[in-house]
Short mmCIF file of C-alpha atoms in Angstrom, two decimals:
data_model
loop_
_atom_site.label_atom_id
_atom_site.label_comp_id
_atom_site.label_asym_id
_atom_site.label_seq_id
_atom_site.Cartn_x
_atom_site.Cartn_y
_atom_site.Cartn_z
CA MET A 130 -49.26 31.78 -17.04
CA ALA A 131 -46.84 32.71 -19.85
CA ARG A 132 -44.06 30.83 -21.65
CA SER A 133 -41.46 32.64 -23.72
CA ALA A 134 -41.02 31.69 -27.36
CA ALA A 135 -38.29 33.81 -28.96
CA SER A 136 -40.00 37.15 -29.77
CA ALA A 137 -43.35 35.87 -28.51
CA VAL A 138 -44.95 34.53 -25.35
CA GLU A 139 -47.57 31.86 -24.97
CA LEU A 140 -50.37 32.66 -22.52
CA THR A 141 -52.45 29.93 -20.93
CA VAL A 142 -56.02 31.20 -20.79
CA GLY A 143 -58.38 28.61 -19.38
CA GLU A 144 -58.01 25.56 -21.62
CA ARG A 145 -56.51 27.58 -24.49
CA THR A 146 -53.00 28.65 -25.35
CA VAL A 147 -52.78 32.06 -27.02
CA ARG A 148 -49.56 33.10 -28.70
CA LEU A 149 -48.73 36.78 -28.22
CA SER A 150 -46.20 38.08 -30.71
CA SER A 151 -44.12 41.22 -30.08
CA PRO A 152 -45.05 41.27 -26.38
CA ASP A 153 -42.57 44.10 -25.69
CA ARG A 154 -44.04 46.44 -28.30
CA VAL A 155 -44.93 49.67 -26.52
CA TYR A 156 -48.61 50.49 -26.87
CA PHE A 157 -48.85 53.42 -24.42
CA PRO A 158 -45.65 55.47 -24.85
CA GLU A 159 -46.50 57.88 -22.03
CA HIS A 160 -46.18 55.04 -19.52
CA GLY A 161 -44.14 52.46 -21.43
CA TRP A 162 -47.00 49.95 -21.23
CA THR A 163 -46.60 47.11 -23.71
CA LYS A 164 -48.74 44.69 -25.64
CA LEU A 165 -48.11 42.12 -22.88
CA ASP A 166 -49.26 44.68 -20.30
CA VAL A 167 -52.51 45.06 -22.27
CA ALA A 168 -52.99 41.27 -22.31
CA ASN A 169 -52.24 41.00 -18.59
CA TYR A 170 -54.72 43.79 -17.87
CA TYR A 171 -57.52 41.90 -19.64
CA LEU A 172 -56.55 38.69 -17.87
CA ALA A 173 -56.87 40.51 -14.54
CA VAL A 174 -60.43 41.72 -15.29
CA GLY A 175 -61.39 38.57 -17.18
CA ASP A 176 -64.80 37.88 -15.64
CA GLY A 177 -65.83 41.50 -16.09
CA ILE A 178 -64.79 41.94 -19.72
CA VAL A 179 -66.34 38.62 -20.74
CA ARG A 180 -69.62 39.53 -19.02
CA ALA A 181 -69.64 42.90 -20.79
CA LEU A 182 -69.00 41.35 -24.24
CA ARG A 183 -70.70 37.97 -24.00
CA GLU A 184 -72.43 36.99 -27.26
CA ARG A 185 -72.41 40.60 -28.50
CA PRO A 186 -71.17 41.55 -31.98
CA THR A 187 -68.05 43.55 -31.19
CA MET A 188 -66.13 46.10 -33.20
CA LEU A 189 -62.41 46.19 -32.42
CA HIS A 190 -60.28 49.31 -32.16
CA ARG A 191 -56.85 48.07 -33.16
CA PHE A 192 -53.47 49.81 -32.87
CA PRO A 193 -50.98 47.68 -34.86
CA LYS A 194 -48.11 50.04 -33.99
CA GLY A 195 -49.40 51.04 -30.58
CA LEU A 196 -50.87 54.46 -29.90
CA ALA A 197 -47.99 56.05 -31.81
CA GLY A 198 -49.47 54.63 -35.01
CA PRO A 199 -52.88 54.77 -36.71
CA LYS A 200 -56.05 53.32 -35.20
CA VAL A 201 -58.01 50.73 -37.18
CA HIS A 202 -61.78 50.42 -36.66
CA GLN A 203 -62.33 46.74 -37.41
CA LYS A 204 -65.79 45.33 -37.93
CA ARG A 205 -64.73 42.19 -39.76
CA LEU A 206 -62.94 39.59 -37.70
CA PRO A 207 -59.21 39.84 -38.47
CA LYS A 208 -57.89 37.07 -40.69
CA GLY A 209 -56.25 34.03 -39.18
CA ALA A 210 -58.66 33.51 -36.30
CA PRO A 211 -58.64 30.01 -34.78
CA ASP A 212 -61.85 28.03 -35.11
CA TRP A 213 -62.72 28.57 -31.42
CA VAL A 214 -63.18 32.32 -31.92
CA GLY A 215 -66.93 32.96 -32.16
CA THR A 216 -68.55 35.28 -34.70
CA VAL A 217 -71.89 36.40 -36.08
CA GLU A 218 -72.65 37.54 -39.61
CA LEU A 219 -74.10 41.05 -39.71
CA HIS A 220 -75.75 42.90 -42.58
CA PHE A 221 -75.10 46.60 -43.12
CA PRO A 222 -77.95 47.87 -45.34
CA ARG A 223 -76.32 51.23 -46.09
CA TYR A 224 -73.54 49.49 -47.98
CA ASP A 225 -75.38 46.21 -48.71
CA LEU A 226 -72.44 44.36 -47.19
CA THR A 227 -72.04 41.64 -44.60
CA ALA A 228 -69.29 41.15 -42.04
CA ASP A 229 -68.44 38.46 -39.52
CA GLU A 230 -67.89 40.24 -36.18
CA LEU A 231 -66.29 38.85 -33.05
CA CYS A 232 -68.69 37.45 -30.43
CA VAL A 233 -66.86 36.76 -27.17
CA THR A 234 -67.88 33.77 -25.07
CA GLU A 235 -64.61 33.12 -23.24
CA LEU A 236 -61.57 35.07 -22.11
CA ALA A 237 -59.16 33.44 -24.56
CA GLN A 238 -61.04 35.17 -27.39
CA VAL A 239 -60.37 38.55 -25.76
CA ILE A 240 -56.66 37.75 -25.48
CA TRP A 241 -56.59 36.57 -29.09
CA ALA A 242 -58.03 39.98 -30.05
CA VAL A 243 -55.20 41.60 -28.08
CA GLN A 244 -52.76 39.50 -30.09
CA MET A 245 -54.37 41.11 -33.14
CA SER A 246 -53.46 44.53 -31.61
CA THR A 247 -56.88 45.31 -30.14
CA VAL A 248 -56.96 47.86 -27.33
CA GLU A 249 -60.67 48.82 -27.23
CA PHE A 250 -63.78 46.62 -27.44
CA HIS A 251 -67.01 48.20 -28.71
CA PRO A 252 -69.99 45.81 -28.50
CA TRP A 253 -73.51 46.13 -29.87
CA ASN A 254 -76.42 46.50 -27.45
CA SER A 255 -77.86 43.21 -28.71
CA ARG A 256 -76.65 39.61 -28.77
CA ARG A 257 -76.05 37.34 -31.73
CA ALA A 258 -79.13 35.17 -31.10
CA ALA A 259 -81.33 38.25 -31.70
CA VAL A 260 -79.18 40.92 -33.30
CA GLU A 261 -82.14 43.13 -34.21
CA GLN A 262 -83.62 43.08 -30.69
CA PRO A 263 -81.44 44.89 -28.13
CA ASP A 264 -81.33 43.74 -24.53
CA GLU A 265 -79.35 46.78 -23.37
CA TRP A 266 -80.35 50.44 -23.17
CA ARG A 267 -77.42 52.83 -22.91
CA ILE A 268 -77.58 56.28 -21.29
CA ASP A 269 -74.52 58.20 -22.46
CA LEU A 270 -73.75 61.42 -20.55
CA ASP A 271 -71.42 63.13 -23.01
CA PRO A 272 -70.00 66.47 -21.78
CA MET A 273 -69.43 69.22 -24.31
CA PRO A 274 -65.90 70.71 -24.43
CA ASP A 275 -66.40 73.38 -21.74
CA CYS A 276 -68.56 71.26 -19.46
CA PRO A 277 -67.09 70.68 -15.98
CA PHE A 278 -67.34 67.21 -14.52
CA ASP A 279 -69.38 68.52 -11.59
CA ARG A 280 -72.15 69.15 -14.12
CA VAL A 281 -71.91 65.53 -15.30
CA ARG A 282 -72.29 64.50 -11.65
CA ARG A 283 -75.45 66.62 -11.29
CA VAL A 284 -76.98 65.15 -14.43
CA ALA A 285 -76.17 61.62 -13.23
CA ALA A 286 -78.14 62.37 -10.06
CA VAL A 287 -81.15 63.37 -12.17
CA VAL A 288 -80.78 60.19 -14.24
CA GLU A 289 -80.76 58.13 -11.05
CA GLU A 290 -83.86 59.96 -9.80
CA VAL A 291 -85.84 59.27 -12.99
CA LEU A 292 -84.74 55.63 -13.11
CA ASP A 293 -85.78 55.19 -9.46
CA GLU A 294 -89.22 56.63 -10.21
CA LEU A 295 -89.58 54.14 -13.06
CA GLY A 296 -88.43 51.26 -10.86
CA ILE A 297 -85.47 50.64 -13.17
CA VAL A 298 -82.00 49.54 -12.02
CA GLY A 299 -79.16 51.28 -13.81
CA PHE A 300 -75.49 50.30 -13.73
CA PRO A 301 -73.09 53.27 -14.04
CA LYS A 302 -69.56 53.27 -15.37
CA THR A 303 -67.02 55.84 -16.41
CA SER A 304 -66.61 56.27 -20.15
CA GLY A 305 -62.83 56.24 -19.99
CA GLY A 306 -63.02 59.86 -21.09
CA ARG A 307 -64.85 62.80 -19.54
CA GLY A 308 -68.34 61.30 -19.38
CA LEU A 309 -70.41 58.63 -17.71
CA HIS A 310 -72.48 55.74 -19.06
CA ILE A 311 -75.43 54.07 -17.37
CA TYR A 312 -76.50 50.67 -18.70
CA VAL A 313 -79.93 49.11 -18.23
CA ARG A 314 -80.87 45.56 -19.20
CA ILE A 315 -84.18 45.47 -21.06
CA ARG A 316 -86.42 42.71 -22.35
CA PRO A 317 -85.46 41.96 -25.98
CA ASP A 318 -88.99 42.68 -27.19
CA TRP A 319 -88.29 45.79 -29.29
CA GLY A 320 -86.17 46.69 -32.29
CA HIS A 321 -83.38 49.25 -32.40
CA GLN A 322 -85.68 52.05 -33.56
CA GLU A 323 -88.06 51.58 -30.63
CA VAL A 324 -85.22 51.38 -28.11
CA ARG A 325 -83.83 54.63 -29.53
CA ARG A 326 -87.27 56.27 -29.20
CA ALA A 327 -87.46 55.18 -25.58
CA ALA A 328 -83.94 56.49 -24.96
CA LEU A 329 -84.85 59.86 -26.50
CA ALA A 330 -88.00 60.12 -24.37
CA PHE A 331 -85.92 59.45 -21.25
CA ALA A 332 -83.26 61.96 -22.31
CA GLN A 333 -85.87 64.66 -22.85
CA GLU A 334 -87.33 64.02 -19.39
CA VAL A 335 -83.86 64.49 -17.90
CA GLU A 336 -83.52 67.70 -19.94
CA ARG A 337 -86.87 68.99 -18.63
CA ARG A 338 -85.69 68.47 -15.06
CA ALA A 339 -82.23 69.97 -15.57
CA PRO A 340 -82.55 72.44 -18.47
CA GLN A 341 -79.45 74.42 -17.48
CA ASP A 342 -77.27 71.32 -17.44
CA VAL A 343 -78.61 69.12 -20.27
CA THR A 344 -79.20 69.21 -23.99
CA THR A 345 -80.73 66.68 -26.34
CA THR A 346 -80.08 68.85 -29.42
CA TRP A 347 -78.78 66.54 -32.12
CA TRP A 348 -76.52 68.84 -34.15
CA ARG A 349 -73.31 69.49 -32.29
CA LYS A 350 -72.98 73.03 -33.66
CA ASP A 351 -76.31 73.93 -32.07
CA ARG A 352 -75.45 72.75 -28.55
CA PRO A 353 -74.12 75.01 -25.80
CA SER A 354 -70.45 74.29 -25.15
CA ASP A 355 -70.77 73.83 -21.38
CA VAL A 356 -73.62 71.31 -20.96
CA VAL A 357 -74.09 67.54 -20.99
CA PHE A 358 -75.46 65.96 -24.15
CA VAL A 359 -77.56 62.90 -23.31
CA ASP A 360 -76.65 60.90 -26.39
CA TYR A 361 -79.71 58.76 -27.03
CA ASN A 362 -78.43 57.87 -30.50
CA GLN A 363 -75.97 55.42 -28.95
CA ASN A 364 -78.97 53.07 -29.01
CA ALA A 365 -79.31 53.16 -32.80
CA ARG A 366 -78.44 50.05 -34.78
CA ASP A 367 -74.69 49.50 -35.23
CA HIS A 368 -73.77 52.31 -32.82
CA THR A 369 -71.25 51.13 -30.28
CA ILE A 370 -69.40 52.52 -27.29
CA ALA A 371 -66.55 51.11 -25.24
CA SER A 372 -67.64 48.24 -23.02
CA ALA A 373 -67.25 48.00 -19.29
CA TYR A 374 -63.59 47.22 -18.55
CA SER A 375 -62.45 48.24 -22.03
CA LEU A 376 -59.20 50.14 -22.16
CA ARG A 377 -59.33 53.38 -24.11
CA GLY A 378 -56.82 54.18 -26.80
CA VAL A 379 -55.65 57.40 -25.17
CA PRO A 380 -52.21 58.26 -23.76
CA ALA A 381 -53.35 57.93 -20.14
CA GLY A 382 -54.54 54.33 -20.71
CA THR A 383 -57.84 54.96 -18.96
CA VAL A 384 -60.50 52.27 -18.53
CA SER A 385 -64.28 52.44 -18.86
CA THR A 386 -64.85 51.32 -15.28
CA PRO A 387 -67.99 50.20 -13.43
CA ILE A 388 -68.68 52.33 -10.36
CA THR A 389 -71.41 52.58 -7.74
CA TRP A 390 -73.96 55.39 -7.73
CA ALA A 391 -72.50 56.58 -4.43
CA GLU A 392 -69.02 56.93 -5.98
CA ILE A 393 -70.21 59.45 -8.58
CA ALA A 394 -70.13 62.28 -6.02
CA ASP A 395 -66.33 62.29 -5.84
CA VAL A 396 -65.09 59.88 -8.50
CA ASP A 397 -62.08 60.83 -10.64
CA PRO A 398 -62.49 58.99 -13.97
CA GLN A 399 -58.84 59.61 -14.85
CA ALA A 400 -57.76 57.53 -11.86
CA PHE A 401 -59.02 54.33 -13.50
CA THR A 402 -56.21 53.05 -15.73
CA LEU A 403 -54.49 49.91 -16.94
CA ALA A 404 -52.30 50.16 -13.84
CA THR A 405 -55.00 50.74 -11.20
CA VAL A 406 -58.15 48.87 -12.27
CA PRO A 407 -56.77 45.32 -11.76
CA GLN A 408 -56.27 45.99 -8.03
CA ARG A 409 -59.73 47.58 -7.79
CA PHE A 410 -61.22 44.55 -9.53
CA ALA A 411 -59.39 42.17 -7.19
CA GLU A 412 -60.79 44.03 -4.18
CA LEU A 413 -64.35 44.77 -5.36
CA GLY A 414 -65.03 42.20 -8.05
CA ASP A 415 -67.26 43.12 -10.96
CA LEU A 416 -69.71 45.85 -9.91
CA HIS A 417 -71.84 44.83 -12.92
CA ALA A 418 -71.99 41.19 -11.81
CA THR A 419 -75.77 41.33 -11.28
CA ILE A 420 -76.60 43.32 -14.42
CA ASP A 421 -78.28 40.32 -16.08
CA ASP A 422 -80.49 39.51 -13.10
CA ILE A 423 -83.42 41.65 -14.26
CA HIS A 424 -84.58 42.84 -17.69
CA HIS A 425 -86.85 45.87 -17.67
CA ASP A 426 -89.98 46.76 -19.61
CA LEU A 427 -89.65 49.75 -21.97
CA ALA A 428 -93.42 50.25 -22.26
CA PRO A 429 -93.50 53.26 -19.87
CA LEU A 430 -90.79 55.04 -21.84
CA LEU A 431 -92.46 54.24 -25.16
CA ALA A 432 -95.67 55.74 -23.74
CA TRP A 433 -93.65 58.90 -23.01
CA ALA A 434 -92.34 58.82 -26.59
CA ASP A 435 -95.90 58.56 -27.94
CA ARG A 436 -97.00 61.40 -25.65
CA ASP A 437 -94.16 63.60 -26.92
CA GLY A 438 -94.69 62.70 -30.59
CA LEU A 439 -91.27 61.11 -30.98
#
């Protein structure tokens, strides 16, 4: 529910009221979608975006002038936050600095971030109660520039096969770009370095099974231009990717959208946008609704890492 207030609107979000200034500012010029459209999108997928971000340190990708202006990668919570916006203090050893990052626990905090010109939400794979112990393993299928999406589909099938053999449940989503992500909840018993080792061991197993389609070569210049890079380094500390239901700051206004494994065979990632995902969400609900029901053991993958000398 919104109330006009001169050049602003007031949005009722649960028990909160969030003031949205400049609601008519165009954020996506290609479609004419405004700041208010962005807020209404996140309201429409509220349960999903809150589940994806809950208690996770979250970097914000802000566009103060819309996509026509510069993008701001914001780790520190923007100034002026109300006291009901949750945070966690993080330490960044490389710079010996600390920053208070947003930790979402309710939808009003997401809408407040939109008021601060946020379009994309990039959470950590750990939660603020145990920042150094991830509870999420991320499989990022990142196509190189000349890689057709059919190849991404084939690699996803191999990923599903290996996960099934391990007895692990993975939750796929589009990246909002040309790739796919598969998320797995894990027991928070290991640090970032060990989770990254496990992710690399898994990626190399996928590469062994599909050597014509996959690379795990780290340096971009050394990768073939038409294969899928399984980006295990997305599990390193302070590496973040767009959450489920996050808009992407691209002209098409695509969304990183949860999908079923069966949909991968004919899915068109570009069809999931600010305009289309709310209706899909209303019809299907959150396809990641059960993602927290089971947390898997990484021991088998760490045994693979030991075997491979990783």
